[in-house]
PDB file of C-alpha atoms and ligand atoms in Angstrom:
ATOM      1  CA  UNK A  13      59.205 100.720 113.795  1.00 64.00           C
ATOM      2  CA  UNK A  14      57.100 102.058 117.180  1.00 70.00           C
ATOM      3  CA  UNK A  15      54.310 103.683 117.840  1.00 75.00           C
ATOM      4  CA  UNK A  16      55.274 107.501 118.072  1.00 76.00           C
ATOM      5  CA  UNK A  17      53.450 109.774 120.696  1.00 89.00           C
ATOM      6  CA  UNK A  18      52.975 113.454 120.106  1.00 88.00           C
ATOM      7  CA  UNK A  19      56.078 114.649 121.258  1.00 88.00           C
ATOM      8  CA  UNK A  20      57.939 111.632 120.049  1.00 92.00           C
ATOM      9  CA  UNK A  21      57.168 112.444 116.240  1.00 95.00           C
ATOM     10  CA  UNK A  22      58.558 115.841 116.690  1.00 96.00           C
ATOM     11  CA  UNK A  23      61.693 114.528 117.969  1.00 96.00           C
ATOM     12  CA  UNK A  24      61.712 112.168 114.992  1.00 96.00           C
ATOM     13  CA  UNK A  25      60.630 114.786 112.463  1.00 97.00           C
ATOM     14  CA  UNK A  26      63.484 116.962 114.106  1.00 97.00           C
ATOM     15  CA  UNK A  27      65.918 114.132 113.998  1.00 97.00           C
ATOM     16  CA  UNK A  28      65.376 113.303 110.006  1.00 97.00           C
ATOM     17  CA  UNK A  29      67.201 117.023 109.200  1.00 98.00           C
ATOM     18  CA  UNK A  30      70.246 115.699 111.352  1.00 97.00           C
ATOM     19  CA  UNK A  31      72.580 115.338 107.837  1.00 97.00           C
ATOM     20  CA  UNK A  32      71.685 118.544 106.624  1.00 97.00           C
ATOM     21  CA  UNK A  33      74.992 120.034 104.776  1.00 98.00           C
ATOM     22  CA  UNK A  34      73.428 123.534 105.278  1.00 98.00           C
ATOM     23  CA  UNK A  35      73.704 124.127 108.750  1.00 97.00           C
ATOM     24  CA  UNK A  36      71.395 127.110 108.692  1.00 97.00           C
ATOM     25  CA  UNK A  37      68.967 125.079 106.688  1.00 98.00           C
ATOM     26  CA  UNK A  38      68.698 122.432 109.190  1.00 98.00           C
ATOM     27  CA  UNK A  39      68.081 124.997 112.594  1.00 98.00           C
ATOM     28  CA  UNK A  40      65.212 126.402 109.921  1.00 98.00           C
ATOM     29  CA  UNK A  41      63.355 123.523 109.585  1.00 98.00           C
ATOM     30  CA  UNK A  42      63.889 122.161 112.624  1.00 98.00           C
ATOM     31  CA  UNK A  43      62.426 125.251 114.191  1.00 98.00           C
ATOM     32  CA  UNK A  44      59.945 124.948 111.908  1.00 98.00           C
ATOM     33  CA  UNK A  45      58.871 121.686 112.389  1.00 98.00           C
ATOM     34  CA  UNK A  46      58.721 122.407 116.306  1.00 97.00           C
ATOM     35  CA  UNK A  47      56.617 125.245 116.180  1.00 98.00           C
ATOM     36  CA  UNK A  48      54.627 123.947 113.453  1.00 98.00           C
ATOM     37  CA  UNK A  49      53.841 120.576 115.754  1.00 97.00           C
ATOM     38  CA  UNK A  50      53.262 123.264 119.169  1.00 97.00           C
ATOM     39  CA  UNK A  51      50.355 125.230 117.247  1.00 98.00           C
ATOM     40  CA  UNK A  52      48.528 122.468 116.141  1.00 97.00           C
ATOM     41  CA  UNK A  53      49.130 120.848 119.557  1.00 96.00           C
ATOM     42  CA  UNK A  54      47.849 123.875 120.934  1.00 96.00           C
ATOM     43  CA  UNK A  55      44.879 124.033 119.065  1.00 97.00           C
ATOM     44  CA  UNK A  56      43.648 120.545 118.896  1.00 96.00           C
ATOM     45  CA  UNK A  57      44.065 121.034 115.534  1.00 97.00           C
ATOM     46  CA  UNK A  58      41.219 118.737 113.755  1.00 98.00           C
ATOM     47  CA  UNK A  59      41.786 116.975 110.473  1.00 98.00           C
ATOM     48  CA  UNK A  60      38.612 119.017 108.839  1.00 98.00           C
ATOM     49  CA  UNK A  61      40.441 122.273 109.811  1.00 98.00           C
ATOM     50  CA  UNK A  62      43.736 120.972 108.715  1.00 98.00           C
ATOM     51  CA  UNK A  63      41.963 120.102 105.480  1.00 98.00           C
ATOM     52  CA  UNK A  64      40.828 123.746 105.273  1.00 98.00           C
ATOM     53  CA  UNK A  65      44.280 125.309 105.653  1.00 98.00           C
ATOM     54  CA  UNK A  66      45.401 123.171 102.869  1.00 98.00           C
ATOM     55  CA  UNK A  67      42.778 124.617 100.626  1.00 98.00           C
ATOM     56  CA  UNK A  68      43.196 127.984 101.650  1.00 98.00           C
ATOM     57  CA  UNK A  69      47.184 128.041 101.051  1.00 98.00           C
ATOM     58  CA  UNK A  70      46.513 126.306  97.889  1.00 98.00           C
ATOM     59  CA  UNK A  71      44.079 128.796  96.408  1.00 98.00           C
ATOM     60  CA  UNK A  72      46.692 131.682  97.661  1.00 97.00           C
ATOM     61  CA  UNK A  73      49.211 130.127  95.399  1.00 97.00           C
ATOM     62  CA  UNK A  74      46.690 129.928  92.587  1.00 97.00           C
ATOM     63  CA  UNK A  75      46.025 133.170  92.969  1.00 95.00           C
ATOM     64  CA  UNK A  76      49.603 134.121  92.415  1.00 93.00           C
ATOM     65  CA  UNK A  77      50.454 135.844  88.980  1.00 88.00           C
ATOM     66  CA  UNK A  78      53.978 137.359  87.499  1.00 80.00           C
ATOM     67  CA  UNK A  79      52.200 140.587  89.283  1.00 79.00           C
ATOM     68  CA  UNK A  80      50.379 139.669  92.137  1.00 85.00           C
ATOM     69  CA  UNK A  81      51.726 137.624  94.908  1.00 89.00           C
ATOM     70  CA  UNK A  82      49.008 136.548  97.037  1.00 94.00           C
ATOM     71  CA  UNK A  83      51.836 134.993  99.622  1.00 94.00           C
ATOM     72  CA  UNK A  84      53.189 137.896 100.607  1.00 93.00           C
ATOM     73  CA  UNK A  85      50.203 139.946 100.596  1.00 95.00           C
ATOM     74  CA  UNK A  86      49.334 137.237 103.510  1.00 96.00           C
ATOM     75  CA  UNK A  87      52.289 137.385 104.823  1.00 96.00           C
ATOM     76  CA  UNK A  88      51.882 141.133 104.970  1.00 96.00           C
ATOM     77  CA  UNK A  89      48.251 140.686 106.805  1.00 98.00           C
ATOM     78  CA  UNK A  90      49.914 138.552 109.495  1.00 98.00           C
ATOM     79  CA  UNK A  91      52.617 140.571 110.483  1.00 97.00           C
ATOM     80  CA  UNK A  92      55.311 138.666 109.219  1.00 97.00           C
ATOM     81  CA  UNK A  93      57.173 140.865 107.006  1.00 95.00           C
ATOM     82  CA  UNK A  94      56.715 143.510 109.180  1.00 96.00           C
ATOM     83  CA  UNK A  95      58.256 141.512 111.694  1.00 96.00           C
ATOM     84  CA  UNK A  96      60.922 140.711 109.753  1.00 95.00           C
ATOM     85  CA  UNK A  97      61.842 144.134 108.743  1.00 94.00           C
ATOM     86  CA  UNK A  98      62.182 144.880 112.387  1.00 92.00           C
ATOM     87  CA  UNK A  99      64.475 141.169 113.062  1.00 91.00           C
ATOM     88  CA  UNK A 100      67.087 143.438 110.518  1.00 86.00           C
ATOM     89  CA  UNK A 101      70.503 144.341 112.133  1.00 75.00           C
ATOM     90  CA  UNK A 102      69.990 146.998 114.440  1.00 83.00           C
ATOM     91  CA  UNK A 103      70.407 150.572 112.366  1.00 87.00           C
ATOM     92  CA  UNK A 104      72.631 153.670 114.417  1.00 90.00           C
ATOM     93  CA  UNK A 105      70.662 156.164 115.394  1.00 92.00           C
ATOM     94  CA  UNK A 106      69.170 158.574 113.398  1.00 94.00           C
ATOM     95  CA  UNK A 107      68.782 156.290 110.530  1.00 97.00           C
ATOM     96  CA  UNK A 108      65.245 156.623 108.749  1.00 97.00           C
ATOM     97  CA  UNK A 109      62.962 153.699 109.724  1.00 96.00           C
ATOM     98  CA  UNK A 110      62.232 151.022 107.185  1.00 96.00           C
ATOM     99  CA  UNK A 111      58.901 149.500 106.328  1.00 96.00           C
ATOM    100  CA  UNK A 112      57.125 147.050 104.522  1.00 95.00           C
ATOM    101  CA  UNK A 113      58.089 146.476 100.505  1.00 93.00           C
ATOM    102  CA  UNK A 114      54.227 145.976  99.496  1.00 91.00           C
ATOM    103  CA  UNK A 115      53.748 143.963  96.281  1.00 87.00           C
ATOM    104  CA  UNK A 116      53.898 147.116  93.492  1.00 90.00           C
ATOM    105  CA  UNK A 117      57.146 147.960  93.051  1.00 91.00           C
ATOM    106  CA  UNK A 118      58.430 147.417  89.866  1.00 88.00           C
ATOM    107  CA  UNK A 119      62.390 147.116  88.470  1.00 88.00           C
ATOM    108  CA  UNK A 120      63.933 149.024  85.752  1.00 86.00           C
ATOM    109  CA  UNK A 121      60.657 152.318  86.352  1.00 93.00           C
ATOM    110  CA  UNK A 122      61.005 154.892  83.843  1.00 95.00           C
ATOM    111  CA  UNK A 123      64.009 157.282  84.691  1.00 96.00           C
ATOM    112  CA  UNK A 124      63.306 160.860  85.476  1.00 96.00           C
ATOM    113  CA  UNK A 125      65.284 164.268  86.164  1.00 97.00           C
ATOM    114  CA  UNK A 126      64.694 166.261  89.357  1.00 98.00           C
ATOM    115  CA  UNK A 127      61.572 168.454  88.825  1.00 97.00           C
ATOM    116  CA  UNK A 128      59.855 165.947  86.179  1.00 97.00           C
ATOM    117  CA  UNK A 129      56.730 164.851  87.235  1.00 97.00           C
ATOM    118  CA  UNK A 130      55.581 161.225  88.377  1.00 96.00           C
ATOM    119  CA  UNK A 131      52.423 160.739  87.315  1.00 96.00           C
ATOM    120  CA  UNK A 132      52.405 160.789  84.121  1.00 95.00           C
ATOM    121  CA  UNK A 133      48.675 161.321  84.146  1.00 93.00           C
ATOM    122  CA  UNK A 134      47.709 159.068  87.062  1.00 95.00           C
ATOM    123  CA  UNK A 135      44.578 160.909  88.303  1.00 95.00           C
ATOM    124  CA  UNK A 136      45.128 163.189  91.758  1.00 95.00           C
ATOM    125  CA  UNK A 137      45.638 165.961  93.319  1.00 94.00           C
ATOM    126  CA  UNK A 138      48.685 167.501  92.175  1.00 94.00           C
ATOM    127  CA  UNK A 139      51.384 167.414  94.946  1.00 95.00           C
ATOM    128  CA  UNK A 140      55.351 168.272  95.034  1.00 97.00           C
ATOM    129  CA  UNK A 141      57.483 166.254  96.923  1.00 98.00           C
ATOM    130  CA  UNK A 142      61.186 167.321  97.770  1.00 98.00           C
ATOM    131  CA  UNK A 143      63.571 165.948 100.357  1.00 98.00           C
ATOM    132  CA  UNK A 144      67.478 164.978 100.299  1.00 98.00           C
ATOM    133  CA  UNK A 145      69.572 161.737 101.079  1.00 98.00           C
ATOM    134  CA  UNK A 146      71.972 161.806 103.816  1.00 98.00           C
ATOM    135  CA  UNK A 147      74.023 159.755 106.218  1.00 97.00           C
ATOM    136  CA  UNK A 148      74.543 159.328 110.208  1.00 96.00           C
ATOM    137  CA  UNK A 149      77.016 162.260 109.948  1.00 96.00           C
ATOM    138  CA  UNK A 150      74.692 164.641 107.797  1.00 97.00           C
ATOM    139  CA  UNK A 151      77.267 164.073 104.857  1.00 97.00           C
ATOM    140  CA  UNK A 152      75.360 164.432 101.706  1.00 98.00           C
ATOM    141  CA  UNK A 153      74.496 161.910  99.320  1.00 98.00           C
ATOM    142  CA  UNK A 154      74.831 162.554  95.599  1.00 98.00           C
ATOM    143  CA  UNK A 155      73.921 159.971  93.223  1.00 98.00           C
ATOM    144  CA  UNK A 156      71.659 157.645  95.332  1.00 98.00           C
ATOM    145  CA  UNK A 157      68.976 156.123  92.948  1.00 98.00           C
ATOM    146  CA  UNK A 158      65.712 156.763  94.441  1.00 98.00           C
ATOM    147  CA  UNK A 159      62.609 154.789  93.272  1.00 98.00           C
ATOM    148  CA  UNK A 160      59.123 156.188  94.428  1.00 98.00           C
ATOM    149  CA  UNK A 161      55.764 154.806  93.553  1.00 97.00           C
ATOM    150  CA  UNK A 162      52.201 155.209  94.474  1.00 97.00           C
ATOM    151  CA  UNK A 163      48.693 154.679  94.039  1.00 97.00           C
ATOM    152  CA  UNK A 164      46.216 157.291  91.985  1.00 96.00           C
ATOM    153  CA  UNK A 165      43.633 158.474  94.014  1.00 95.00           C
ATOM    154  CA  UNK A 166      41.116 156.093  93.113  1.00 94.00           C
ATOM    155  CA  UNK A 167      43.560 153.937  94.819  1.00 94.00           C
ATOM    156  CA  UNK A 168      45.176 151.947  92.245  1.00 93.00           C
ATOM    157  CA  UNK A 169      48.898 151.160  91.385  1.00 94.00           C
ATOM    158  CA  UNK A 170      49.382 151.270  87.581  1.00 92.00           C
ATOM    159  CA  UNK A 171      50.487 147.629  87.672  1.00 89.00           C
ATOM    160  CA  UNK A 172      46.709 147.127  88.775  1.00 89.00           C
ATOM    161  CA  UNK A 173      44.972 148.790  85.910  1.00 88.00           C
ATOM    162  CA  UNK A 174      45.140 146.208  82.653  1.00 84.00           C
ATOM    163  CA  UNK A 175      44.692 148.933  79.911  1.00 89.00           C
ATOM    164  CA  UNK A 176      47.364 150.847  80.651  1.00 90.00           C
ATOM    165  CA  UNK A 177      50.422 151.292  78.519  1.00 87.00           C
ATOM    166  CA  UNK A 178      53.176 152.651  80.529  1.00 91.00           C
ATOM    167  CA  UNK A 179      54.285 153.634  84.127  1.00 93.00           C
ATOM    168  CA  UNK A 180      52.230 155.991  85.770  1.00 95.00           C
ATOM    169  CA  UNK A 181      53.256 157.472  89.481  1.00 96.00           C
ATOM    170  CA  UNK A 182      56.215 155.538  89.737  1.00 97.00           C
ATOM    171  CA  UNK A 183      59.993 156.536  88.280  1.00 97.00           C
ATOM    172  CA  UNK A 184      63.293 156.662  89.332  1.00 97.00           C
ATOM    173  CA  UNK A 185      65.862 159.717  89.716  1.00 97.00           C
ATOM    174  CA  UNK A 186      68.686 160.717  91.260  1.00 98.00           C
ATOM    175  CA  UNK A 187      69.755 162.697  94.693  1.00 98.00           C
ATOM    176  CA  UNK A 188      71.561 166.258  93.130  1.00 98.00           C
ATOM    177  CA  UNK A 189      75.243 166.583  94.443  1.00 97.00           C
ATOM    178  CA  UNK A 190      74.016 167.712  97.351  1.00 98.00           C
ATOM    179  CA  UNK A 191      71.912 165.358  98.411  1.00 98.00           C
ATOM    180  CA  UNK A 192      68.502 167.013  97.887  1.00 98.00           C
ATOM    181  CA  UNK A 193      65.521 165.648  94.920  1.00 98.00           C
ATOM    182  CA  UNK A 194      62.491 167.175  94.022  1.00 98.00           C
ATOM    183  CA  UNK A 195      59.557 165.453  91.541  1.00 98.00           C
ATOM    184  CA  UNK A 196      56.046 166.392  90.978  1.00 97.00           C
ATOM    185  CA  UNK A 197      53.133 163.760  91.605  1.00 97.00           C
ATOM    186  CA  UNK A 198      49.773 163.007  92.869  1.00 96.00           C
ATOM    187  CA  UNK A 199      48.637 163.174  96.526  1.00 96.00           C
ATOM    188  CA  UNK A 200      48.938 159.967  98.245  1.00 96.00           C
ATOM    189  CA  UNK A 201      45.460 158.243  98.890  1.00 96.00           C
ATOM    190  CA  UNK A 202      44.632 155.687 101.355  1.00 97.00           C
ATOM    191  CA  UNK A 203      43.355 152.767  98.908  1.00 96.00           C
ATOM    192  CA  UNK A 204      42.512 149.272 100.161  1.00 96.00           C
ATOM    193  CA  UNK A 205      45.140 146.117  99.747  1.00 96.00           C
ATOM    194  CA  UNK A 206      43.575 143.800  97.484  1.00 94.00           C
ATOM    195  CA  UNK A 207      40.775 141.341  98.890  1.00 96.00           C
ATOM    196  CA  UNK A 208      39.538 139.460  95.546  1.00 95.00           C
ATOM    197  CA  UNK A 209      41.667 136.451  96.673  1.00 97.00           C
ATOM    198  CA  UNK A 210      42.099 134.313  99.434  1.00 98.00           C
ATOM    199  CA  UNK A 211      43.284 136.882 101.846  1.00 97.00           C
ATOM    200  CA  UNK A 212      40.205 139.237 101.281  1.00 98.00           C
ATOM    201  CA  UNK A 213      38.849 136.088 102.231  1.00 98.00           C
ATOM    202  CA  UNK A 214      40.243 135.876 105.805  1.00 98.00           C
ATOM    203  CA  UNK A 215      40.106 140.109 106.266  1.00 98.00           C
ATOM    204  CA  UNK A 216      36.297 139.309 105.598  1.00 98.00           C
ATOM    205  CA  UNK A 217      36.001 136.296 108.105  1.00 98.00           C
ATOM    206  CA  UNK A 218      37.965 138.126 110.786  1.00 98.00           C
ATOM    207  CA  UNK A 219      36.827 141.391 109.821  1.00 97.00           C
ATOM    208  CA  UNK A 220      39.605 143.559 109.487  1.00 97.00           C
ATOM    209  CA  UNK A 221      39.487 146.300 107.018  1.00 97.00           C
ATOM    210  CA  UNK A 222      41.714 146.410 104.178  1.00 98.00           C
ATOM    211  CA  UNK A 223      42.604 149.719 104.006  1.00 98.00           C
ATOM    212  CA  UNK A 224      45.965 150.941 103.899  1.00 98.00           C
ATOM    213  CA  UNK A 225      46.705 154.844 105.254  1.00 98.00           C
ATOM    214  CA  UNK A 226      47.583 157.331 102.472  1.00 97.00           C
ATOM    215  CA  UNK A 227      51.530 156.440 102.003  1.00 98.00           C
ATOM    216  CA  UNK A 228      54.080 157.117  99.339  1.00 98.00           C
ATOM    217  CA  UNK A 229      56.768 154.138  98.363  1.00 98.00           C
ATOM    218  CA  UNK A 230      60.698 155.023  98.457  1.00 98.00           C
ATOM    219  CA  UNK A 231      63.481 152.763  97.821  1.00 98.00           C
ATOM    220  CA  UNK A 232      66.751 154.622  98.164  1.00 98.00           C
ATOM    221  CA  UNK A 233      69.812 152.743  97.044  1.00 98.00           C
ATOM    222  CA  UNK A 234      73.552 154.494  97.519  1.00 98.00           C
ATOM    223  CA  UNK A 235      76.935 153.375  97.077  1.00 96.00           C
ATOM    224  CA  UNK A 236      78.578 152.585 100.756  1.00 96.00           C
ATOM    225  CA  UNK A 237      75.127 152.830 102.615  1.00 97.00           C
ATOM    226  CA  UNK A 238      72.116 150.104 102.967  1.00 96.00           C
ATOM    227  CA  UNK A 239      69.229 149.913 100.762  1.00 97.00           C
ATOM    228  CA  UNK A 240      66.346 151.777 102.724  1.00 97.00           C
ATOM    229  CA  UNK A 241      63.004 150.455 101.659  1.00 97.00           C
ATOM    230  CA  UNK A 242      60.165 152.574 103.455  1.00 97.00           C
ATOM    231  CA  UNK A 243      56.788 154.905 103.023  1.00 97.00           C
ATOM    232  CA  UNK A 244      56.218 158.226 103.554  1.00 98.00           C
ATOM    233  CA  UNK A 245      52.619 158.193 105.086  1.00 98.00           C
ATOM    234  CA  UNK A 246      50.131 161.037 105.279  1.00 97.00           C
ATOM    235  CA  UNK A 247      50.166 163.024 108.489  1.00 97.00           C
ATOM    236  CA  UNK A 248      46.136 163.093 110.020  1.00 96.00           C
ATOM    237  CA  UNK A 249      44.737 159.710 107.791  1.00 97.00           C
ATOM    238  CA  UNK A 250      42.150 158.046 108.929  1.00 97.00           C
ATOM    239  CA  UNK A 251      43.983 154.528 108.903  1.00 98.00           C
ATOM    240  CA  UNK A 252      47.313 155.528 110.466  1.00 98.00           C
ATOM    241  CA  UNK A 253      46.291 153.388 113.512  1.00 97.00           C
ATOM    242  CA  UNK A 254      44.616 150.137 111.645  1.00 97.00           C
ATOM    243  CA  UNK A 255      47.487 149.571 109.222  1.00 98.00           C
ATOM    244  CA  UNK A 256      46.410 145.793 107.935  1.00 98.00           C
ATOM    245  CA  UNK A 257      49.454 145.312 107.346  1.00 98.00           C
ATOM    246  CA  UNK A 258      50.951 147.249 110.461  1.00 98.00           C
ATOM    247  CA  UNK A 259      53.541 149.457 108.787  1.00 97.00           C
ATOM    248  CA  UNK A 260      52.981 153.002 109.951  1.00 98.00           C
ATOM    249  CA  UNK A 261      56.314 154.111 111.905  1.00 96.00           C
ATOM    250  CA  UNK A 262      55.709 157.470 114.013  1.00 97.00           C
ATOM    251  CA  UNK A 263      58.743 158.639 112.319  1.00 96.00           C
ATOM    252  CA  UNK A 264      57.772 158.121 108.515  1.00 98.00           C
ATOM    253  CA  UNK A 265      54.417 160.262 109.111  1.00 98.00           C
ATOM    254  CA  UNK A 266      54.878 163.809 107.451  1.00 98.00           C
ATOM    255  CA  UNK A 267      52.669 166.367 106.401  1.00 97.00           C
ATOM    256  CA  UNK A 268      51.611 167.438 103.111  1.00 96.00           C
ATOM    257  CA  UNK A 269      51.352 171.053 103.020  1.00 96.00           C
ATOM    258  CA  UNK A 270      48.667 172.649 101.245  1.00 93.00           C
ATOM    259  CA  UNK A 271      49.695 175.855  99.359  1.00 92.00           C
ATOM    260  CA  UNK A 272      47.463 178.979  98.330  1.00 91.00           C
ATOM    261  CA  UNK A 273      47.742 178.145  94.401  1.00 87.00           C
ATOM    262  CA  UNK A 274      45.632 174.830  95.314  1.00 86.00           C
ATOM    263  CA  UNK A 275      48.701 172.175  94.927  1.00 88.00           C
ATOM    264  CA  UNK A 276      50.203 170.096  97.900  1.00 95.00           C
ATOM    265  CA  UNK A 277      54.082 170.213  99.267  1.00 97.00           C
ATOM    266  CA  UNK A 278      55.625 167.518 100.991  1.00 98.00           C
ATOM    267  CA  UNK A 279      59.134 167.662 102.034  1.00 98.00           C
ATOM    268  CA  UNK A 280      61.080 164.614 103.895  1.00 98.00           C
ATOM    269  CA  UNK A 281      64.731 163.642 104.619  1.00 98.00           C
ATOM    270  CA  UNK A 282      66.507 160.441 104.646  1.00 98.00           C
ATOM    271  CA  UNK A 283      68.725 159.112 106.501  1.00 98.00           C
ATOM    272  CA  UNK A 284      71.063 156.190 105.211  1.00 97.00           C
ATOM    273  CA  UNK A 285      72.641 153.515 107.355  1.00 96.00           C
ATOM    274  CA  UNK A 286      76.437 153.088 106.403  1.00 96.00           C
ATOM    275  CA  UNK A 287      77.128 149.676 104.586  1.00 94.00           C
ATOM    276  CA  UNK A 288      77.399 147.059 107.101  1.00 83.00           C
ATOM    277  CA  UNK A 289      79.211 143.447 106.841  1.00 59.00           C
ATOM    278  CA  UNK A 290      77.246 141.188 107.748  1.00 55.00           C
ATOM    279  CA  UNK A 291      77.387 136.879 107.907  1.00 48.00           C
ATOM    280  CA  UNK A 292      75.708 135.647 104.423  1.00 45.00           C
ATOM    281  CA  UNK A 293      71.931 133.724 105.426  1.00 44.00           C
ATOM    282  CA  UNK A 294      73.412 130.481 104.498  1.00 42.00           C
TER     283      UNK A 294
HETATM  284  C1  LIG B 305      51.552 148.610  99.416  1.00 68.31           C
HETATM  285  O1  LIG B 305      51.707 149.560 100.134  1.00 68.31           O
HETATM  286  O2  LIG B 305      51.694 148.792  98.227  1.00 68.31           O
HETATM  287  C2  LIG B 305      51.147 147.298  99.997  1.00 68.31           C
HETATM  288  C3  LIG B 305      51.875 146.779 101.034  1.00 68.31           C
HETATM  289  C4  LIG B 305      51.505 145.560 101.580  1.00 68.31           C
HETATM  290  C5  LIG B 305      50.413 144.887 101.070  1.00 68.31           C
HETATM  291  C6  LIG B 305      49.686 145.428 100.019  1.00 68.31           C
HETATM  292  C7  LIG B 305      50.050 146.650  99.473  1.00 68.31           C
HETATM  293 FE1  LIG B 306      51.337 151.094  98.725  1.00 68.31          FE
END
């Protein structure tokens, strides 16, 4: 037993993972553990601050529900998953852009027809939103399942709203044989992410806003091609540039058309990466 200096106990911390089975495991948390040590190296981290970040990851995973995950939401505010979404395997060209999942998707959304609207009653501006699924060569997709989901324009995901009943702006339907879908919905609103938990806490100390831009959600699954997870967001919004959770692509703004009889048009095109092989994470 000795006396371990600074750079000593990271070597030692690193050392204990030696005997790790999982190899990938073991370069994790070693990498972990080194970074981990550098920060609070390179802070002079004190034990009162220490303390603090304790508390404050502690109260995010109070604040955790079966429908509200306060970890990724801070995840999301500190450019992690965005930064992950970019570490992905490099897509060919031409593929549509991914972007952030957000915490409001939901599985198993009610299942809808081309044409059938979205909403469901979810207050906005009525919009129609058409597009088609494709791959690198411009070969049609027919089938692909395509979830969408947004907020109402008071800026709330049904998931958020505690007296309601059933799905509202969100569903699931399918790309026609030749690739192209069409649904009616709401306009997409730019809505704030939610700040009545720990990380509203930190947007308020650093103050950063919370809003989001005005965005629709697609997830676009295919036989043969990679799961695209990505937003549609709203060409000309005031928060295109202050993203809080920086994940506005130039390529996934678009423009939603007004028309003369008073509704909205948006039209978009995806682009699906072919299936790739690629090593398992473990
Ligand atoms: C969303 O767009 O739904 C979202 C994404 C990240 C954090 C909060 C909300
Ligand atoms: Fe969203």
């Amino acid at each position: 037993m000795t006396n371990l200096d600074t750079q000593e106990l990271t070597r030692e911390v690193v050392g204990r993972f030696t005997d790790t089975p999982d190899q990938r495991l073991r370069t994790v948390l070693s990498s972990l553990v080194k970074h981990m040590h550098a920060f609070a190296v390179d802070v002079q981290l004190t034990q009162e601050e220490w303390l603090a970040g304790i508390n404050f990851l502690t109260a995010t995973g109070q604040k955790c529900t079966s429908t509200r995950q306060e970890f990724i939401l801070l995840s999301d505010v500190l450019g992690l998953s965005m930064l992950t979404v970019g570490l992905q395997a490099k897509q060919p060209v031409g593929v549509t852009e991914a972007t952030v999942f957000g915490p409001f998707f939901v599985p198993d959304a009610p299942e809808l027809q081309n044409g059938d609207d979205v909403a469901q009653g979810a207050p906005g501006r009525p919009c129609t939103v058409s597009g088609s699924v494709r791959g690198v060569t411009g070969e049609p997709i027919r089938g692909a399942v395509i979830d969408v989901w947004q907020a109402d324009e008071e800026g709330f995901y049904d998931v958020q709203k505690s007296d309601l009943t059933k799905a509202q702006a969100r569903g699931r339907l399918r790309s026609r044989d030749d690739g192209s879908f069409e649904f009616r919905s709401i306009v997409a609103e730019a809505y704030p992410i939610p700040t009545d938990g720990p990380v509203g806490t930190l947007l308020e100390a650093t103050k950063r806003s919370p809003w989001r831009p005005a965005h629709l959600h697609f997830m676009i699954q295919a036989e043969g091609y990679e799961t695209l997870i990505t937003h549609v967001f709203k060409m000309g919004d005031l928060y295109l540039d202050s993203d809080p959770v920086f994940g506005v692509r130039p390529s996934l703004v678009a423009d939603w058309v007004p028309q003369a009889d008073g509704t909205t048009v948006l039209h978009y095109d995806f682009v699906l990466a072919p299936a790739q092989s690629r090593p398992s994470v473990r």
